[in-house]
Amino acid sequence: MRLILLGPPGAGKGTQSERLVKTYGIPQLSTGDMLRAAVKAGTPVGLKAKAVMDAGGLVSDEIVIGIIKDRIKEADAAKGFILDGFPRTVAQAEALDTLLKAENMNLDAIVELKVDEKALLARIENRARETVAAGGTVRADDNPESFKIRLDAYREQTAPVSAYYAGQGRLKTVDGMAPIDDVTKALDKALG
Ligand code: ADP
């Protein structure tokens, strides 16, 4: 199963990916997680990406395409994968098509979690609160200022990715405003 999960920040891609990982036994490839790991490790990619990520902007296509190119070839991705947070621009979607073709891989599903934008900031603030309560560190971009920029980036650069796949007749949508378990059920149905 090779799957792309699309949707704005706070749509629930991470939550649902975690569940899909268990159901299908395939890894979640989150470019956000990979970039945060690179920042933490202080790699050249991390050093380049940190400021733009903290501010809520998008890291360059070149960097994320390079990361994904290597990652999908790793052994644990042979059976499939869930792409979470990638592709985030039409250029990334086109690059992904080229990459997959070269590897003789097909996508089984592209699913967008549809959510009401007005609910998103509250979800992000809630995530930050829960992280603090659990003794964790809040993501540097989980604050209202960066969130606004993330949402703008989504509208301007990532919403066209949905249109790209919809135009090819490949986009499925699931209601991301439903309770978490219901979203999982709807996803299973969309994938089944
Ligand atoms: P979100 O909560 O928006 O889903 P992510 O954890 O997916 O956040 O990503 C966090 C940040 O990492 C983004 O705001 C962006 O700076 C960077 N990032 C992640 N994936 C990509 C990508 N595919 N292209 C460009 N930047 C990315």
mmCIF file with all atom_site columns, N, CA and C and ligand atoms in Angstrom, residues 7-10 13 30-33 35-36 49 52-54 56-61 64 84-89 92 124 127 139 141-142 150, ligand 1:
data_model
loop_
_atom_site.group_PDB
_atom_site.id
_atom_site.type_symbol
_atom_site.label_atom_id
_atom_site.label_alt_id
_atom_site.label_comp_id
_atom_site.label_asym_id
_atom_site.label_entity_id
_atom_site.label_seq_id
_atom_site.pdbx_PDB_ins_code
_atom_site.Cartn_x
_atom_site.Cartn_y
_atom_site.Cartn_z
_atom_site.occupancy
_atom_site.B_iso_or_equiv
_atom_site.pdbx_formal_charge
_atom_site.auth_seq_id
_atom_site.auth_comp_id
_atom_site.auth_asym_id
_atom_site.auth_atom_id
_atom_site.pdbx_PDB_model_num
ATOM   1   N N   . GLY A 1 7   ? -3.764 17.376 3.449  1.00 0.00 ? 7   GLY A N   1
ATOM   2   C CA  . GLY A 1 7   ? -4.638 18.142 4.338  1.00 0.00 ? 7   GLY A CA  1
ATOM   3   C C   . GLY A 1 7   ? -3.827 19.217 5.023  1.00 0.00 ? 7   GLY A C   1
ATOM   4   N N   . PRO A 1 8   ? -4.493 20.266 5.487  1.00 0.00 ? 8   PRO A N   1
ATOM   5   C CA  . PRO A 1 8   ? -3.775 21.383 6.112  1.00 0.00 ? 8   PRO A CA  1
ATOM   6   C C   . PRO A 1 8   ? -3.127 20.995 7.441  1.00 0.00 ? 8   PRO A C   1
ATOM   7   N N   . PRO A 1 9   ? -2.253 21.881 7.958  1.00 0.00 ? 9   PRO A N   1
ATOM   8   C CA  . PRO A 1 9   ? -1.657 21.614 9.267  1.00 0.00 ? 9   PRO A CA  1
ATOM   9   C C   . PRO A 1 9   ? -2.750 21.469 10.312 1.00 0.00 ? 9   PRO A C   1
ATOM   10  N N   . GLY A 1 10  ? -2.668 20.422 11.114 1.00 0.00 ? 10  GLY A N   1
ATOM   11  C CA  . GLY A 1 10  ? -3.675 20.207 12.139 1.00 0.00 ? 10  GLY A CA  1
ATOM   12  C C   . GLY A 1 10  ? -4.853 19.381 11.655 1.00 0.00 ? 10  GLY A C   1
ATOM   13  N N   . LYS A 1 13  ? -3.347 14.354 10.021 1.00 0.00 ? 13  LYS A N   1
ATOM   14  C CA  . LYS A 1 13  ? -2.562 13.418 9.204  1.00 0.00 ? 13  LYS A CA  1
ATOM   15  C C   . LYS A 1 13  ? -1.680 12.531 10.078 1.00 0.00 ? 13  LYS A C   1
ATOM   16  N N   . SER A 1 30  ? 7.081  11.037 7.197  1.00 0.00 ? 30  SER A N   1
ATOM   17  C CA  . SER A 1 30  ? 6.682  12.419 7.431  1.00 0.00 ? 30  SER A CA  1
ATOM   18  C C   . SER A 1 30  ? 7.881  13.328 7.176  1.00 0.00 ? 30  SER A C   1
ATOM   19  N N   . THR A 1 31  ? 7.781  14.161 6.151  1.00 0.00 ? 31  THR A N   1
ATOM   20  C CA  . THR A 1 31  ? 8.904  15.057 5.874  1.00 0.00 ? 31  THR A CA  1
ATOM   21  C C   . THR A 1 31  ? 9.101  16.021 7.042  1.00 0.00 ? 31  THR A C   1
ATOM   22  N N   . GLY A 1 32  ? 7.997  16.395 7.716  1.00 0.00 ? 32  GLY A N   1
ATOM   23  C CA  . GLY A 1 32  ? 8.120  17.276 8.888  1.00 0.00 ? 32  GLY A CA  1
ATOM   24  C C   . GLY A 1 32  ? 8.971  16.608 9.970  1.00 0.00 ? 32  GLY A C   1
ATOM   25  N N   . ASP A 1 33  ? 8.654  15.340 10.275 1.00 0.00 ? 33  ASP A N   1
ATOM   26  C CA  . ASP A 1 33  ? 9.433  14.606 11.292 1.00 0.00 ? 33  ASP A CA  1
ATOM   27  C C   . ASP A 1 33  ? 10.889 14.468 10.865 1.00 0.00 ? 33  ASP A C   1
ATOM   28  N N   . LEU A 1 35  ? 12.588 16.358 8.835  1.00 0.00 ? 35  LEU A N   1
ATOM   29  C CA  . LEU A 1 35  ? 13.268 17.659 8.902  1.00 0.00 ? 35  LEU A CA  1
ATOM   30  C C   . LEU A 1 35  ? 13.561 18.046 10.350 1.00 0.00 ? 35  LEU A C   1
ATOM   31  N N   . ARG A 1 36  ? 12.587 17.783 11.245 1.00 0.00 ? 36  ARG A N   1
ATOM   32  C CA  . ARG A 1 36  ? 12.827 18.112 12.669 1.00 0.00 ? 36  ARG A CA  1
ATOM   33  C C   . ARG A 1 36  ? 13.990 17.279 13.211 1.00 0.00 ? 36  ARG A C   1
ATOM   34  N N   . ALA A 1 49  ? 17.273 24.296 7.095  1.00 0.00 ? 49  ALA A N   1
ATOM   35  C CA  . ALA A 1 49  ? 15.807 24.278 7.192  1.00 0.00 ? 49  ALA A CA  1
ATOM   36  C C   . ALA A 1 49  ? 15.263 24.982 8.433  1.00 0.00 ? 49  ALA A C   1
ATOM   37  N N   . VAL A 1 52  ? 13.383 28.652 8.454  1.00 0.00 ? 52  VAL A N   1
ATOM   38  C CA  . VAL A 1 52  ? 12.165 28.705 7.651  1.00 0.00 ? 52  VAL A CA  1
ATOM   39  C C   . VAL A 1 52  ? 11.074 27.842 8.285  1.00 0.00 ? 52  VAL A C   1
ATOM   40  N N   . MET A 1 53  ? 11.446 26.699 8.858  1.00 0.00 ? 53  MET A N   1
ATOM   41  C CA  . MET A 1 53  ? 10.453 25.842 9.529  1.00 0.00 ? 53  MET A CA  1
ATOM   42  C C   . MET A 1 53  ? 9.865  26.534 10.750 1.00 0.00 ? 53  MET A C   1
ATOM   43  N N   . ASP A 1 54  ? 10.728 27.101 11.585 1.00 0.00 ? 54  ASP A N   1
ATOM   44  C CA  . ASP A 1 54  ? 10.253 27.761 12.807 1.00 0.00 ? 54  ASP A CA  1
ATOM   45  C C   . ASP A 1 54  ? 9.262  28.876 12.469 1.00 0.00 ? 54  ASP A C   1
ATOM   46  N N   . GLY A 1 56  ? 7.320  28.938 9.919  1.00 0.00 ? 56  GLY A N   1
ATOM   47  C CA  . GLY A 1 56  ? 6.093  28.406 9.330  1.00 0.00 ? 56  GLY A CA  1
ATOM   48  C C   . GLY A 1 56  ? 6.113  28.331 7.812  1.00 0.00 ? 56  GLY A C   1
ATOM   49  N N   . GLY A 1 57  ? 7.259  28.682 7.216  1.00 0.00 ? 57  GLY A N   1
ATOM   50  C CA  . GLY A 1 57  ? 7.370  28.634 5.754  1.00 0.00 ? 57  GLY A CA  1
ATOM   51  C C   . GLY A 1 57  ? 7.733  27.238 5.259  1.00 0.00 ? 57  GLY A C   1
ATOM   52  N N   . LEU A 1 58  ? 7.835  27.096 3.948  1.00 0.00 ? 58  LEU A N   1
ATOM   53  C CA  . LEU A 1 58  ? 8.177  25.798 3.367  1.00 0.00 ? 58  LEU A CA  1
ATOM   54  C C   . LEU A 1 58  ? 9.665  25.714 3.068  1.00 0.00 ? 58  LEU A C   1
ATOM   55  N N   . VAL A 1 59  ? 10.222 24.574 3.375  1.00 0.00 ? 59  VAL A N   1
ATOM   56  C CA  . VAL A 1 59  ? 11.610 24.277 3.036  1.00 0.00 ? 59  VAL A CA  1
ATOM   57  C C   . VAL A 1 59  ? 11.675 24.089 1.514  1.00 0.00 ? 59  VAL A C   1
ATOM   58  N N   . SER A 1 60  ? 12.854 24.261 0.920  1.00 0.00 ? 60  SER A N   1
ATOM   59  C CA  . SER A 1 60  ? 12.931 24.215 -0.552 1.00 0.00 ? 60  SER A CA  1
ATOM   60  C C   . SER A 1 60  ? 12.546 22.836 -1.087 1.00 0.00 ? 60  SER A C   1
ATOM   61  N N   . ASP A 1 61  ? 11.946 22.853 -2.278 1.00 0.00 ? 61  ASP A N   1
ATOM   62  C CA  . ASP A 1 61  ? 11.578 21.594 -2.939 1.00 0.00 ? 61  ASP A CA  1
ATOM   63  C C   . ASP A 1 61  ? 12.793 20.683 -3.058 1.00 0.00 ? 61  ASP A C   1
ATOM   64  N N   . VAL A 1 64  ? 13.513 18.694 0.239  1.00 0.00 ? 64  VAL A N   1
ATOM   65  C CA  . VAL A 1 64  ? 12.557 17.633 0.612  1.00 0.00 ? 64  VAL A CA  1
ATOM   66  C C   . VAL A 1 64  ? 12.492 16.533 -0.441 1.00 0.00 ? 64  VAL A C   1
ATOM   67  N N   . ASP A 1 84  ? 3.275  11.644 4.504  1.00 0.00 ? 84  ASP A N   1
ATOM   68  C CA  . ASP A 1 84  ? 2.575  12.614 5.351  1.00 0.00 ? 84  ASP A CA  1
ATOM   69  C C   . ASP A 1 84  ? 3.352  13.921 5.280  1.00 0.00 ? 84  ASP A C   1
ATOM   70  N N   . GLY A 1 85  ? 2.754  14.930 4.683  1.00 0.00 ? 85  GLY A N   1
ATOM   71  C CA  . GLY A 1 85  ? 3.446  16.219 4.576  1.00 0.00 ? 85  GLY A CA  1
ATOM   72  C C   . GLY A 1 85  ? 4.241  16.370 3.287  1.00 0.00 ? 85  GLY A C   1
ATOM   73  N N   . PHE A 1 86  ? 4.120  15.415 2.417  1.00 0.00 ? 86  PHE A N   1
ATOM   74  C CA  . PHE A 1 86  ? 4.779  15.434 1.112  1.00 0.00 ? 86  PHE A CA  1
ATOM   75  C C   . PHE A 1 86  ? 3.888  14.706 0.123  1.00 0.00 ? 86  PHE A C   1
ATOM   76  N N   . PRO A 1 87  ? 3.659  15.214 -1.071 1.00 0.00 ? 87  PRO A N   1
ATOM   77  C CA  . PRO A 1 87  ? 4.143  16.467 -1.627 1.00 0.00 ? 87  PRO A CA  1
ATOM   78  C C   . PRO A 1 87  ? 3.339  17.669 -1.119 1.00 0.00 ? 87  PRO A C   1
ATOM   79  N N   . ARG A 1 88  ? 4.043  18.779 -0.963 1.00 0.00 ? 88  ARG A N   1
ATOM   80  C CA  . ARG A 1 88  ? 3.430  20.003 -0.440 1.00 0.00 ? 88  ARG A CA  1
ATOM   81  C C   . ARG A 1 88  ? 3.389  21.106 -1.483 1.00 0.00 ? 88  ARG A C   1
ATOM   82  N N   . THR A 1 89  ? 3.973  20.860 -2.637 1.00 0.00 ? 89  THR A N   1
ATOM   83  C CA  . THR A 1 89  ? 3.885  21.809 -3.760 1.00 0.00 ? 89  THR A CA  1
ATOM   84  C C   . THR A 1 89  ? 3.660  20.963 -5.023 1.00 0.00 ? 89  THR A C   1
ATOM   85  N N   . GLN A 1 92  ? 6.744  19.340 -6.160 1.00 0.00 ? 92  GLN A N   1
ATOM   86  C CA  . GLN A 1 92  ? 7.064  18.110 -5.417 1.00 0.00 ? 92  GLN A CA  1
ATOM   87  C C   . GLN A 1 92  ? 6.221  16.940 -5.923 1.00 0.00 ? 92  GLN A C   1
ATOM   88  N N   . ILE A 1 124 ? -4.208 23.034 16.994 1.00 0.00 ? 124 ILE A N   1
ATOM   89  C CA  . ILE A 1 124 ? -2.763 23.224 17.178 1.00 0.00 ? 124 ILE A CA  1
ATOM   90  C C   . ILE A 1 124 ? -2.481 23.688 18.609 1.00 0.00 ? 124 ILE A C   1
ATOM   91  N N   . ARG A 1 127 ? -2.822 20.806 20.891 1.00 0.00 ? 127 ARG A N   1
ATOM   92  C CA  . ARG A 1 127 ? -1.652 19.918 20.805 1.00 0.00 ? 127 ARG A CA  1
ATOM   93  C C   . ARG A 1 127 ? -0.507 20.488 21.642 1.00 0.00 ? 127 ARG A C   1
ATOM   94  N N   . ARG A 1 139 ? 6.470  22.222 19.634 1.00 0.00 ? 139 ARG A N   1
ATOM   95  C CA  . ARG A 1 139 ? 7.116  22.514 18.357 1.00 0.00 ? 139 ARG A CA  1
ATOM   96  C C   . ARG A 1 139 ? 7.284  24.013 18.179 1.00 0.00 ? 139 ARG A C   1
ATOM   97  N N   . ASP A 1 141 ? 7.046  25.754 15.723 1.00 0.00 ? 141 ASP A N   1
ATOM   98  C CA  . ASP A 1 141 ? 6.100  26.384 14.794 1.00 0.00 ? 141 ASP A CA  1
ATOM   99  C C   . ASP A 1 141 ? 4.650  26.243 15.257 1.00 0.00 ? 141 ASP A C   1
ATOM   100 N N   . ASP A 1 142 ? 4.438  25.681 16.438 1.00 0.00 ? 142 ASP A N   1
ATOM   101 C CA  . ASP A 1 142 ? 3.069  25.584 16.967 1.00 0.00 ? 142 ASP A CA  1
ATOM   102 C C   . ASP A 1 142 ? 2.732  26.807 17.812 1.00 0.00 ? 142 ASP A C   1
ATOM   103 N N   . ARG A 1 150 ? 1.898  29.031 8.141  1.00 0.00 ? 150 ARG A N   1
ATOM   104 C CA  . ARG A 1 150 ? 1.733  27.651 7.651  1.00 0.00 ? 150 ARG A CA  1
ATOM   105 C C   . ARG A 1 150 ? 0.434  27.501 6.882  1.00 0.00 ? 150 ARG A C   1
HETATM 106 P P1  . ADP B 2 .   ? 2.127  20.198 9.757  1.00 0.00 ? 1   ADP B P1  1
HETATM 107 O O1  . ADP B 2 .   ? 1.711  20.327 11.184 1.00 0.00 ? 1   ADP B O1  1
HETATM 108 O O2  . ADP B 2 .   ? 1.923  21.427 8.951  1.00 0.00 ? 1   ADP B O2  1
HETATM 109 O O3  . ADP B 2 .   ? 1.580  18.971 9.106  1.00 0.00 ? 1   ADP B O3  1
HETATM 110 P P2  . ADP B 2 .   ? 4.797  19.119 9.376  1.00 0.00 ? 1   ADP B P2  1
HETATM 111 O O4  . ADP B 2 .   ? 5.287  18.462 10.600 1.00 0.00 ? 1   ADP B O4  1
HETATM 112 O O5  . ADP B 2 .   ? 4.347  18.274 8.239  1.00 0.00 ? 1   ADP B O5  1
HETATM 113 O O6  . ADP B 2 .   ? 3.692  20.156 9.815  1.00 0.00 ? 1   ADP B O6  1
HETATM 114 O O7  . ADP B 2 .   ? 5.934  20.104 8.798  1.00 0.00 ? 1   ADP B O7  1
HETATM 115 C C1  . ADP B 2 .   ? 6.514  21.108 9.582  1.00 0.00 ? 1   ADP B C1  1
HETATM 116 C C2  . ADP B 2 .   ? 7.345  22.052 8.709  1.00 0.00 ? 1   ADP B C2  1
HETATM 117 O O8  . ADP B 2 .   ? 8.357  21.307 8.010  1.00 0.00 ? 1   ADP B O8  1
HETATM 118 C C3  . ADP B 2 .   ? 6.581  22.776 7.614  1.00 0.00 ? 1   ADP B C3  1
HETATM 119 O O9  . ADP B 2 .   ? 5.914  23.924 8.064  1.00 0.00 ? 1   ADP B O9  1
HETATM 120 C C4  . ADP B 2 .   ? 7.721  23.090 6.633  1.00 0.00 ? 1   ADP B C4  1
HETATM 121 O O10 . ADP B 2 .   ? 8.514  24.156 7.072  1.00 0.00 ? 1   ADP B O10 1
HETATM 122 C C5  . ADP B 2 .   ? 8.563  21.835 6.685  1.00 0.00 ? 1   ADP B C5  1
HETATM 123 N N1  . ADP B 2 .   ? 8.133  20.828 5.683  1.00 0.00 ? 1   ADP B N1  1
HETATM 124 C C6  . ADP B 2 .   ? 7.629  19.596 5.945  1.00 0.00 ? 1   ADP B C6  1
HETATM 125 N N2  . ADP B 2 .   ? 7.359  18.946 4.805  1.00 0.00 ? 1   ADP B N2  1
HETATM 126 C C7  . ADP B 2 .   ? 7.685  19.793 3.789  1.00 0.00 ? 1   ADP B C7  1
HETATM 127 C C8  . ADP B 2 .   ? 7.620  19.731 2.379  1.00 0.00 ? 1   ADP B C8  1
HETATM 128 N N3  . ADP B 2 .   ? 7.150  18.646 1.758  1.00 0.00 ? 1   ADP B N3  1
HETATM 129 N N4  . ADP B 2 .   ? 8.043  20.804 1.665  1.00 0.00 ? 1   ADP B N4  1
HETATM 130 C C9  . ADP B 2 .   ? 8.514  21.886 2.252  1.00 0.00 ? 1   ADP B C9  1
HETATM 131 N N5  . ADP B 2 .   ? 8.600  22.039 3.584  1.00 0.00 ? 1   ADP B N5  1
HETATM 132 C C10 . ADP B 2 .   ? 8.190  21.005 4.352  1.00 0.00 ? 1   ADP B C10 1
#
